[in-house]
PDB file of C-alpha atoms in Angstrom:
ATOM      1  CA  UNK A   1      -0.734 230.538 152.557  1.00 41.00           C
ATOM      2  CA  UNK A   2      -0.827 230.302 148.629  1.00 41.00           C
ATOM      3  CA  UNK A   3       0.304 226.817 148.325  1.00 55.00           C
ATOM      4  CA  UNK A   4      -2.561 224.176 148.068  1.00 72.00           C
ATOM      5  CA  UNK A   5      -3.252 222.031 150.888  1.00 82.00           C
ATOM      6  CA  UNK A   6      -5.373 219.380 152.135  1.00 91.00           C
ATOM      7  CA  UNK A   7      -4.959 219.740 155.630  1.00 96.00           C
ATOM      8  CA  UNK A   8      -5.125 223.136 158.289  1.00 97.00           C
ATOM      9  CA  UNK A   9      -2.371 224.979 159.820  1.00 97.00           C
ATOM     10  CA  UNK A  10      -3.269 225.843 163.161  1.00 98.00           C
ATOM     11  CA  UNK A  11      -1.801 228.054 165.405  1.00 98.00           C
ATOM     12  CA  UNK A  12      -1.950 227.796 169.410  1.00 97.00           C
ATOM     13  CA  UNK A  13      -1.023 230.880 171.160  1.00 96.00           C
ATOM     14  CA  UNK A  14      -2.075 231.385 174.594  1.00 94.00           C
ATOM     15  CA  UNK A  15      -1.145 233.497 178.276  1.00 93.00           C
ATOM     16  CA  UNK A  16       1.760 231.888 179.880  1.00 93.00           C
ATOM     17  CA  UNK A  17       0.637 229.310 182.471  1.00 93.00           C
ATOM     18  CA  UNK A  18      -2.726 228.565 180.220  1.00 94.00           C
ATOM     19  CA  UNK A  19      -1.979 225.277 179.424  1.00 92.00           C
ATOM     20  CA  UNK A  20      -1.758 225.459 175.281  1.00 93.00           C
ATOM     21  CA  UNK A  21       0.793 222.225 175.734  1.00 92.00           C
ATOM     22  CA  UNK A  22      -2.330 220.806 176.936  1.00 94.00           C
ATOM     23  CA  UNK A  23      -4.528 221.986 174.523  1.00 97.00           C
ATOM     24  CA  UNK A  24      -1.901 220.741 171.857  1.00 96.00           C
ATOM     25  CA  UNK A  25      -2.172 217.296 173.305  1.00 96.00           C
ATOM     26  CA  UNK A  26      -5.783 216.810 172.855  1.00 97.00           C
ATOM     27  CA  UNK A  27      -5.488 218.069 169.400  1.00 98.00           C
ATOM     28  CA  UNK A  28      -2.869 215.710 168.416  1.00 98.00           C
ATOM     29  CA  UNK A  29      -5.669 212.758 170.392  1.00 97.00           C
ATOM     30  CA  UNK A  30      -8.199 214.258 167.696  1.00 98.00           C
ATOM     31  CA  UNK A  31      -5.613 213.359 165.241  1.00 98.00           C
ATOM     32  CA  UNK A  32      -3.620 216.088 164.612  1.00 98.00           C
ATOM     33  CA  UNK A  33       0.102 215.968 163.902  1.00 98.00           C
ATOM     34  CA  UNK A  34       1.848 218.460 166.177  1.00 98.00           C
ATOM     35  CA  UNK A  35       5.319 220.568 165.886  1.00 97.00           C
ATOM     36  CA  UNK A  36       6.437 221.564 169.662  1.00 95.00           C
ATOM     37  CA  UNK A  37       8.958 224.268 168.558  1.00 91.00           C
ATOM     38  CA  UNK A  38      10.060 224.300 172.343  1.00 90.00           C
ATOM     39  CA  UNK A  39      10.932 220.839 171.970  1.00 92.00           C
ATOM     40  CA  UNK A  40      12.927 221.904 168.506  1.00 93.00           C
ATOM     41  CA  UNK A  41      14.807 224.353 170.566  1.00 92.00           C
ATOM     42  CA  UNK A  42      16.076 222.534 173.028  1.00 92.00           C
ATOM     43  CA  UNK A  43      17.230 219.844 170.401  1.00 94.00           C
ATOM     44  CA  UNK A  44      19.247 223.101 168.157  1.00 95.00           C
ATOM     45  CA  UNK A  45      20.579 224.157 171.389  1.00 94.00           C
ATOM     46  CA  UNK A  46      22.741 220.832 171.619  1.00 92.00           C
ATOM     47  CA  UNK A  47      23.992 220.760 167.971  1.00 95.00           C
ATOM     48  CA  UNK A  48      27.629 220.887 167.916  1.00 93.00           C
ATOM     49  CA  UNK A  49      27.807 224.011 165.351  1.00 94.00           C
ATOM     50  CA  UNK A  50      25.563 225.808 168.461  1.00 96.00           C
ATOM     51  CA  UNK A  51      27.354 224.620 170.864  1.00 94.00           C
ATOM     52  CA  UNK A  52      30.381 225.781 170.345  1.00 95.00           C
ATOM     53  CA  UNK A  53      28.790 229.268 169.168  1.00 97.00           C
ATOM     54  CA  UNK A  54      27.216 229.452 172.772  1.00 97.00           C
ATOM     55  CA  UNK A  55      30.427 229.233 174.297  1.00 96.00           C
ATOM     56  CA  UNK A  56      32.261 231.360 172.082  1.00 96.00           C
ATOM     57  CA  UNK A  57      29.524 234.363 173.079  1.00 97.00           C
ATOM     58  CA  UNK A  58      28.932 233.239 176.566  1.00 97.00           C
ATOM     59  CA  UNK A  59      32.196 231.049 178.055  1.00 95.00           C
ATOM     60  CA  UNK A  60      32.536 227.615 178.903  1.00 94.00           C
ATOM     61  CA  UNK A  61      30.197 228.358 181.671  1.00 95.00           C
ATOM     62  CA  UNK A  62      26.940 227.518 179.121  1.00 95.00           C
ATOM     63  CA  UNK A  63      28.415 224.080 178.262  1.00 93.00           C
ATOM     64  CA  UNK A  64      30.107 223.181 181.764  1.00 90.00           C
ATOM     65  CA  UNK A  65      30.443 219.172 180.965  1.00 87.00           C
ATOM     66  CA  UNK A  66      31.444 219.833 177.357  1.00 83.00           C
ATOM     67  CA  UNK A  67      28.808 217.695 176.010  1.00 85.00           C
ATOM     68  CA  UNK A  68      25.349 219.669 177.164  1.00 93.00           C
ATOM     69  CA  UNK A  69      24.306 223.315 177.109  1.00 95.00           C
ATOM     70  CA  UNK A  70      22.988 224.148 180.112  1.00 95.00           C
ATOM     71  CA  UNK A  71      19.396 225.764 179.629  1.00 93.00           C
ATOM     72  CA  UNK A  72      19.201 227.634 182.956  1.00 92.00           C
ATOM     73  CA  UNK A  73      22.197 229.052 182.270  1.00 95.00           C
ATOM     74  CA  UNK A  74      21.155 230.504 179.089  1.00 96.00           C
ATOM     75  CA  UNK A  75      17.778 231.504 180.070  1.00 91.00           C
ATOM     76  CA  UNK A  76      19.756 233.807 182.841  1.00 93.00           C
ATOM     77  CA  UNK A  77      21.694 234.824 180.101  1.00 96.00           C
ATOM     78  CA  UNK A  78      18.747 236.193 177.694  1.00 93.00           C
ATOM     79  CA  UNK A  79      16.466 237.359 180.205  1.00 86.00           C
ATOM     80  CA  UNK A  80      18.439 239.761 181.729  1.00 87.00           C
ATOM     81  CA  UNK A  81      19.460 240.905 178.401  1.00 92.00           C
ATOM     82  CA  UNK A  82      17.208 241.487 175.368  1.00 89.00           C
ATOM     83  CA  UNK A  83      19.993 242.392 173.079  1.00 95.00           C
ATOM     84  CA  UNK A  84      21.733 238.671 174.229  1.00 96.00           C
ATOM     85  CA  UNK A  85      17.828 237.118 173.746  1.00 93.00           C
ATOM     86  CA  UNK A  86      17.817 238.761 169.887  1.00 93.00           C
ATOM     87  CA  UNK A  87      21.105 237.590 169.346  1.00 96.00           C
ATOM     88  CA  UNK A  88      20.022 233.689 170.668  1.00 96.00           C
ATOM     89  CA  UNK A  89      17.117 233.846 168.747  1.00 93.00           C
ATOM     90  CA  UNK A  90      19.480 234.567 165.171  1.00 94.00           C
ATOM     91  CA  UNK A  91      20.950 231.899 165.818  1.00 96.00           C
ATOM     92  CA  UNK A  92      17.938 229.225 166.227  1.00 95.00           C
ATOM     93  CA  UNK A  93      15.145 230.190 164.599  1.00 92.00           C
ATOM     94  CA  UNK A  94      16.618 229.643 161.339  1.00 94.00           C
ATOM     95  CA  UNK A  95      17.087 226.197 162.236  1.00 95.00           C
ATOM     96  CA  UNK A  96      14.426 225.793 164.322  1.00 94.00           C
ATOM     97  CA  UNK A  97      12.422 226.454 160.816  1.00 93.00           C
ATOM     98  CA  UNK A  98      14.179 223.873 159.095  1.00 95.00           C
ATOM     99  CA  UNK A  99      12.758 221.618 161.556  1.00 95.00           C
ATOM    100  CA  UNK A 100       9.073 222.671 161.137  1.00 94.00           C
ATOM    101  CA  UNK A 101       9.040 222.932 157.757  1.00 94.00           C
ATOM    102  CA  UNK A 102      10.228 219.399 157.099  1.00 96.00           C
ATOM    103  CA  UNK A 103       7.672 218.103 159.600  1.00 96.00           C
ATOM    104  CA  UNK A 104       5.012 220.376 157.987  1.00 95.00           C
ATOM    105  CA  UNK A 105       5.662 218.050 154.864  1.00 95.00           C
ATOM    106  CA  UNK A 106       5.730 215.299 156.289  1.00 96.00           C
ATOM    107  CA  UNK A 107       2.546 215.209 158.521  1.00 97.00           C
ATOM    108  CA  UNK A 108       0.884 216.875 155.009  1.00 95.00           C
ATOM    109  CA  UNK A 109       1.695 213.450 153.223  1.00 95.00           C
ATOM    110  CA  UNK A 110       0.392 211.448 156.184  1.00 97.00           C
ATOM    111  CA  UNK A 111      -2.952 210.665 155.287  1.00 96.00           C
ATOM    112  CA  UNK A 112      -3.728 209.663 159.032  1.00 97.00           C
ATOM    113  CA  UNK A 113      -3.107 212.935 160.355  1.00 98.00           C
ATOM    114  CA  UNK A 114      -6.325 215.255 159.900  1.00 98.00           C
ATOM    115  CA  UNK A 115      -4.489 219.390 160.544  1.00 98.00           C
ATOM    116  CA  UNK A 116      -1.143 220.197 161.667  1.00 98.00           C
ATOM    117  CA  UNK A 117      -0.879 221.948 164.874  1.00 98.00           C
ATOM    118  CA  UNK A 118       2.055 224.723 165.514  1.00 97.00           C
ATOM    119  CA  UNK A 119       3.321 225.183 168.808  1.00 94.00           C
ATOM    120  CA  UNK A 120       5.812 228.215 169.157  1.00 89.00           C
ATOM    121  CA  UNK A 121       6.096 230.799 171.869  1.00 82.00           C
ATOM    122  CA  UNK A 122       6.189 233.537 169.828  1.00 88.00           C
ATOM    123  CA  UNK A 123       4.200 232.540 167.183  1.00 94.00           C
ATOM    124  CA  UNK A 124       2.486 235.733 166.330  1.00 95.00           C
ATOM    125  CA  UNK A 125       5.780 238.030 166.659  1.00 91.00           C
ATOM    126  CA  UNK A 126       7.923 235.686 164.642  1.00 90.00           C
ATOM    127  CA  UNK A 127       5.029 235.906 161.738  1.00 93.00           C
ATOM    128  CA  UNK A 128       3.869 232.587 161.927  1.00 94.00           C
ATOM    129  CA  UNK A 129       0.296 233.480 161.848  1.00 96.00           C
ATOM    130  CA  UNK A 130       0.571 234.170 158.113  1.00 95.00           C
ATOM    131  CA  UNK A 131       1.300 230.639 157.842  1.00 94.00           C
ATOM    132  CA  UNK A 132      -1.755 229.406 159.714  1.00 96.00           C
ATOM    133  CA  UNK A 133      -4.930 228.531 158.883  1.00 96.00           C
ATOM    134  CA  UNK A 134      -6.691 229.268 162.380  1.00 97.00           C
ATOM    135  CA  UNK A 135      -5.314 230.515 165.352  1.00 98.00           C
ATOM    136  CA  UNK A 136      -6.463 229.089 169.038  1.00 98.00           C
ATOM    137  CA  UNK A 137      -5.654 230.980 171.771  1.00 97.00           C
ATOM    138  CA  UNK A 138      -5.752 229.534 175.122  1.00 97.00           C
ATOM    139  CA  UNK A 139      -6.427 231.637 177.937  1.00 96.00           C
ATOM    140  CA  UNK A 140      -6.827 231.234 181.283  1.00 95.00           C
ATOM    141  CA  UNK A 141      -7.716 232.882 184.802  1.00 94.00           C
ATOM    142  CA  UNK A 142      -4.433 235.260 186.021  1.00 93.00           C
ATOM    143  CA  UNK A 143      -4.299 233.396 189.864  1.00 93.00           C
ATOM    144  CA  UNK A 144      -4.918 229.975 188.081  1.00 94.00           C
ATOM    145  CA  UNK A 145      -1.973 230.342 185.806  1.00 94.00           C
ATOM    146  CA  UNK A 146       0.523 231.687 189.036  1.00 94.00           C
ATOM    147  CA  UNK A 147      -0.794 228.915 190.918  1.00 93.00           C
ATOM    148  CA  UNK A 148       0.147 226.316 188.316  1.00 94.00           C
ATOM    149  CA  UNK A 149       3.478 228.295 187.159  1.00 95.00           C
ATOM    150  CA  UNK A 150       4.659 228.127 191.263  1.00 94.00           C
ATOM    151  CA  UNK A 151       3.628 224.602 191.457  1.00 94.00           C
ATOM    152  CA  UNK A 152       5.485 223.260 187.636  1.00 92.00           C
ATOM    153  CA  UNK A 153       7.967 225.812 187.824  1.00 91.00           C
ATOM    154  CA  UNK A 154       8.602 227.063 191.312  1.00 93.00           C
ATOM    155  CA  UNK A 155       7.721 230.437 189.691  1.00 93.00           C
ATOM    156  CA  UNK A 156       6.858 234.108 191.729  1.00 92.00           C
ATOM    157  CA  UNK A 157       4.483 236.598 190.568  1.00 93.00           C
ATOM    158  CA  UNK A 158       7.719 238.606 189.511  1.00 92.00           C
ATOM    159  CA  UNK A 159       8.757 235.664 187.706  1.00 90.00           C
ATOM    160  CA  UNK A 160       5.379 235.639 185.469  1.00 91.00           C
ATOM    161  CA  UNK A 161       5.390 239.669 185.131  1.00 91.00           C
ATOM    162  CA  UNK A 162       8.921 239.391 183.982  1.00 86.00           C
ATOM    163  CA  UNK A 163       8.026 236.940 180.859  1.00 86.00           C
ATOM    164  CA  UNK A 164       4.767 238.561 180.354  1.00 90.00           C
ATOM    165  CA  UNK A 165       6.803 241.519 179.600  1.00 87.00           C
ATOM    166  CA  UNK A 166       8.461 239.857 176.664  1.00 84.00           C
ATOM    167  CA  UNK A 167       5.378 238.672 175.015  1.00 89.00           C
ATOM    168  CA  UNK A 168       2.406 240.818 172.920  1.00 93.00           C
ATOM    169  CA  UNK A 169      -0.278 241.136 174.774  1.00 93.00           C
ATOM    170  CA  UNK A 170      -3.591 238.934 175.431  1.00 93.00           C
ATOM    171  CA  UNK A 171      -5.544 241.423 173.723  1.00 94.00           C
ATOM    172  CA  UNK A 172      -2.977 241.133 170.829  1.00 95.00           C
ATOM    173  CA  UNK A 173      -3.552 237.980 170.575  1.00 96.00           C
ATOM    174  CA  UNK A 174      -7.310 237.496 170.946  1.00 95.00           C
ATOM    175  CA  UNK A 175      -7.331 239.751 167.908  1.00 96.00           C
ATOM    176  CA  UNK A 176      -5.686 237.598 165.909  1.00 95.00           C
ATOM    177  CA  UNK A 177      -7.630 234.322 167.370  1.00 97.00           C
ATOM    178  CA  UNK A 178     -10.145 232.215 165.430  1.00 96.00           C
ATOM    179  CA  UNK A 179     -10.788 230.250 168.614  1.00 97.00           C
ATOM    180  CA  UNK A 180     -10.046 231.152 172.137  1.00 97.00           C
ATOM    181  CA  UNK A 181     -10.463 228.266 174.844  1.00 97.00           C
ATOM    182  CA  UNK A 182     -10.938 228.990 178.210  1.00 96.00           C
ATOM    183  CA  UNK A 183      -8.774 226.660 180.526  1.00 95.00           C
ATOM    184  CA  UNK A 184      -9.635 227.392 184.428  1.00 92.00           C
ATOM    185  CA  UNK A 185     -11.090 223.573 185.175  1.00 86.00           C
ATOM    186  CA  UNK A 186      -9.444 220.427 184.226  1.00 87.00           C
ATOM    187  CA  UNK A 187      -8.680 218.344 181.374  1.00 87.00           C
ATOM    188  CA  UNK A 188     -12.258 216.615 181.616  1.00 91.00           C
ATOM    189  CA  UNK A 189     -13.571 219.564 180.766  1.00 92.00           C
ATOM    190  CA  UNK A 190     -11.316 220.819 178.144  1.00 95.00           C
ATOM    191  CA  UNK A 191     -11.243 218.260 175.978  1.00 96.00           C
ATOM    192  CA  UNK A 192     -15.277 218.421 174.867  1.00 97.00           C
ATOM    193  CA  UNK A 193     -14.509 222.087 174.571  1.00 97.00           C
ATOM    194  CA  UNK A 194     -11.154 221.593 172.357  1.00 98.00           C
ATOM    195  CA  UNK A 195     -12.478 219.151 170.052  1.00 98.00           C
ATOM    196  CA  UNK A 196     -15.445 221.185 169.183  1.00 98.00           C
ATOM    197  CA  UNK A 197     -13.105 224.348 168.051  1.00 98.00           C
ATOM    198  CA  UNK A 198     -11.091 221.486 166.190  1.00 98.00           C
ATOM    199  CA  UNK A 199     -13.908 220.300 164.359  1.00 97.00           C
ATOM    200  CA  UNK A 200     -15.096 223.981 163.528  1.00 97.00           C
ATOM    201  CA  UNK A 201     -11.752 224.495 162.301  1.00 97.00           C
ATOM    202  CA  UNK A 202     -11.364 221.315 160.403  1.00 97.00           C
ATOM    203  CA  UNK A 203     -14.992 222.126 158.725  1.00 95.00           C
ATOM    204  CA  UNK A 204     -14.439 225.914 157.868  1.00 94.00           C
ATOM    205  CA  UNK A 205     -10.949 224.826 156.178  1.00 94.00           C
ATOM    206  CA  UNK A 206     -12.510 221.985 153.609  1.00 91.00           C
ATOM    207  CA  UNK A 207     -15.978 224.573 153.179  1.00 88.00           C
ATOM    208  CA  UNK A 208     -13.167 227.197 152.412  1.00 80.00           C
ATOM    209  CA  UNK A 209     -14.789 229.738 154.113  1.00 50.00           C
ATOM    210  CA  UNK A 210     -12.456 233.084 155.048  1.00 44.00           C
ATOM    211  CA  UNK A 211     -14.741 234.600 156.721  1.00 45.00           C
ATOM    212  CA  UNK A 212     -14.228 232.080 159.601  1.00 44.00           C
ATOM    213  CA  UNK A 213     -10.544 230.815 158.813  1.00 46.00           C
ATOM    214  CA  UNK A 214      -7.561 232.992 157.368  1.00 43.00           C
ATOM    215  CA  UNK A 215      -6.643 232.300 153.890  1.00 34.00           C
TER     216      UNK A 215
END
């Protein structure tokens, strides 16, 4: 990014089922300010404004209280229907980047916080890596990540294949990646293992070396 900083933008992108939500956590423990754009989603999705697009598209089926969108309903919406997906993701991302880019301030004038972490799905094919610093990816053994997608998400094989489908792919991403963590053990043994990229990141960023951190 051209404008000057004092703090790194780091990306976390990562197989579904790797655990970068955990990997985000111990960052933000090593004092880094993180923006979950998940979490940003699912706050857009109840504006009013959105709301009442949703059910304008989709029928009062999305909203069936009135008050609440219902997420499953959308998400069997937009996965059985990439033009319906494209046409969801219109309507929130703009907002969505509203969101992050007001936090991105913020946490830059918070002395306290030491990089700011991004946390988006699609990081990499929305173009947010030209807005990063670094980019982590978080990877992780195939039958680890089923086991832990059946046991969070009651998820099948055909479940994971069918997501997978919608996302670049690892190799993709490891191009792209500054870092890649390995997550197949437990958070004991993560966290030495994520603090130690963080602090390579944190010290190529203030050395202002390119060769080791995008510009």
């Amino acid at each position: 990014m051209s404008l000057k900083r004092s703090k790194p933008i780091i990306g976390i992108v990562g197989t579904i089922g790797a655990g970068k939500s955990a990997v985000a956590g111990l960052l933000a423990e090593f004092g880094a300010g993180v923006i979950d754009s998940d979490a940003a989603a699912h706050e857009v999705l109840q504006e009013e404004d959105v709301r009442g697009t949703l059910v304008q598209w989709w029928g009062p089926r999305v909203c069936p209280d009135g008050r609440a969108v219902d997420r499953s309903v959308v998400a069997s919406i937009v996965f059985a229907d990439p033009e319906q997906l494209r046409r969801l993701e219109g309507l929130l991302y703009p907002r969505i980047a509203e969101r992050r880019d007001a936090q991105v301030a913020r946490f830059e004038q918070n002395a306290a916080i030491r990089a700011i972490v991004l946390d988006a799905p699609k990081l990499i094919e929305a173009g947010l890596d030209n807005q990063c610093d670094a980019i982590v990816l978080v990877d992780a053994d195939r039958n680890r990540r089923l086991q832990r997608l059946a046991a969070s998400r009651g998820w099948t094989e055909a479940d994971l294949l069918a997501r997978e489908r919608r996302q670049i792919s690892v190799d993709e991403k490891r191009a792209k990646a500054d870092e890649v963590i390995i997550n197949d053990a437990d958070v004991c043994a993560l966290r030495p293992v994520v603090r130690a990229a963080f602090e390579r990141i944190l010290g190529a960023f203030h050395r202002g070396r390119p060769d080791q951190v995008h510009s």
